[in-house]
Amino acid sequence: MAAGLQARELEDVGAAGGETGDLVEIWARVRARLRAEVGDAAFRSWLKPLTLIGLHNGQLRMAVPSRFMRDWLNSNYVDRIQMLWSEEQPTLVGVEIVVRPPARPAAAETPAPANAPSNKSAPGEAPVVEVPTGLPERISRAEPEQPPLLEVDDEAERCRAISASLDPRFTFENFVVGKPNEFAYAAARRVAEAETAPFNPLFLYSGVGLGKTHLMHAIAWQIRHSHPDKRVIYLSAEKFMYQFVRALRTKDTMAFKEQFRSVDVLMIDDVQFISGRDATQEELFHTFNSLVDDNRQIVISADKSPSDLEGVEERMRSRLGWGLVADIHPTTYELRLGILQSKAEQLAVPIPEKVLEFLAHKITSNVRVLEGALNRLVAHATLVGRSVTLETTHDLLQDLLRASDRRVTIEEIQKKVAEHFNVRLSDMYSARRARSVARPRQVAMYLAKQLTSRSLPEIGRKFGGRDHTTVMHAVRKIEELKATDHAFAEDVDLLRRMLEG
Ligand SMILES: Nc1ncnc2c1ncn2[C@@H]1O[C@H](COP(=O)(O)OP(=O)(O)OP(=O)(O)O)[C@@H](O)[C@H]1O
């Protein structure tokens, strides 16, 4: 029998069949039945975190770590729990679920379990029978006590260790704003400057290399600057998973949960990484619930919108979309030029405006590639001590320029032209010289020269192994015809626009 139990409470426990241990046994049986009824996934999400506090006046008291969970259990499971429990103990009057958030550990202390029993009751409330410590782990505690996760005692140190990888260049000041990213930028700034979470979570998404990570780091820098006392954790979803798995392996899950659930701002980058990783998703889900309940800010980034995240559970996707979802659109010419001008300004080497315009026009894939191109020009100029010109740019960036040209292939051009002039695709490579097939073939060669960076011999090879002089002749012929035949010129321009998309 647990020490410190009052006579009145003993009566209640007695009604259960004699000993506090009976309560625990009943709970174990009820849990087993619930698990069989609802299945493993729902059980792990909603019922496993439920812990028994005790019984008073026929009222069963249980605890969960967050309000969100309590509400969910009240709407979905509490009646069933009561029914199953009543079958074991007909004197049961009701079931009450209370919130017991995980207590924050003092620095250099081993954290207490989130649901560690406490003998304190709310003022004016009758004390409740507490399940004493020393009961089987699986019943009385979510996790065993463990030393802190990163072997760093001080919690602030732990946060710093996780966020150590913030890039000093990724600040709001260095972020160039244009139409495609103004909404995401404004949302990020608002989160960084607000005293309390204005929308939760902030979900940023875009294609590769368009500035999600930059904005996340910028939020972290800004908060660090204006609220140095706030605990901010920034990490990739991959790292979150890695730490979670390590915590499982070393049985450090309590410290893990504690660490993530006690921050002021949690930022997780590239959340698409958790696709198909069920245990990590579940942990993240509970972390989110706990933080949102406490009004702590969460910022997430991904390469897709929440609803398009395949391999991510429905409840998680809906959770991710609850706050503000902001996407960054592909760059425009103006934004690319703005970014290049801003980066060029920071470099010691002068870059002619013509070169920046050329790059902004040619390299459209993403900002990372654009930056890479600029860095390559600067590195070359610095090494050989020669200034950057349009010519050196062409030479140095051949591969990049070709890669971005690859958006239109010669095969696509041949197919489109054949369709347009109603000839067979094979006529693009055949030896037939009849005007009805030779002219479309020449148009295709001309467009291949205009729309790709392939050389004349390369183009010739793609057209049935023709010589480069044949391609040159075709290009000249089409230019002549365009200059003299207006309808023909329009036809060719239309094809060009269709191919350029
Ligand atoms: N608007 C912008 N202004 C200045 N730099 C930018 C801008 N957008 C992107 N960048 C730069 O482009 C590079 C790639 O951006 P970032 O890493 O943030 O992209 P991402 O969307 O997170 O990419 P990934 O999908 O690969 O994670 C970074 O160096 C970043 O500073």
mmCIF file of C-alpha atoms in Angstrom, residues 27 45 62 64 110 124 138 177 185 230 275 328 333 335 373 401 415 428 447 480 486:
data_model
loop_
_atom_site.group_PDB
_atom_site.id
_atom_site.type_symbol
_atom_site.label_atom_id
_atom_site.label_comp_id
_atom_site.label_asym_id
_atom_site.label_seq_id
_atom_site.Cartn_x
_atom_site.Cartn_y
_atom_site.Cartn_z
ATOM 1 C CA TRP A 27 -5.863 -0.177 -16.096
ATOM 2 C CA SER A 45 -1.131 8.255 -30.677
ATOM 3 C CA MET A 62 -6.005 10.268 -15.615
ATOM 4 C CA VAL A 64 -2.194 13.532 -20.602
ATOM 5 C CA THR A 110 17.997 14.921 -14.593
ATOM 6 C CA GLY A 124 -9.969 23.249 -2.307
ATOM 7 C CA ARG A 138 4.753 0.662 -18.608
ATOM 8 C CA VAL A 177 12.205 40.433 -52.004
ATOM 9 C CA TYR A 185 8.963 36.897 -46.593
ATOM 10 C CA LYS A 230 13.991 32.753 -26.087
ATOM 11 C CA SER A 275 7.558 10.690 -45.360
ATOM 12 C CA ILE A 328 7.646 30.749 -52.693
ATOM 13 C CA TYR A 333 13.689 37.648 -64.387
ATOM 14 C CA LEU A 335 13.978 38.858 -58.979
ATOM 15 C CA ALA A 373 27.451 30.752 -61.570
ATOM 16 C CA LEU A 401 24.145 27.315 -69.755
ATOM 17 C CA LYS A 415 8.456 16.337 -82.687
ATOM 18 C CA MET A 428 13.516 14.712 -89.536
ATOM 19 C CA LEU A 447 15.021 26.284 -83.919
ATOM 20 C CA GLU A 480 16.150 34.634 -95.419
ATOM 21 C CA HIS A 486 5.686 37.376 -93.314
#
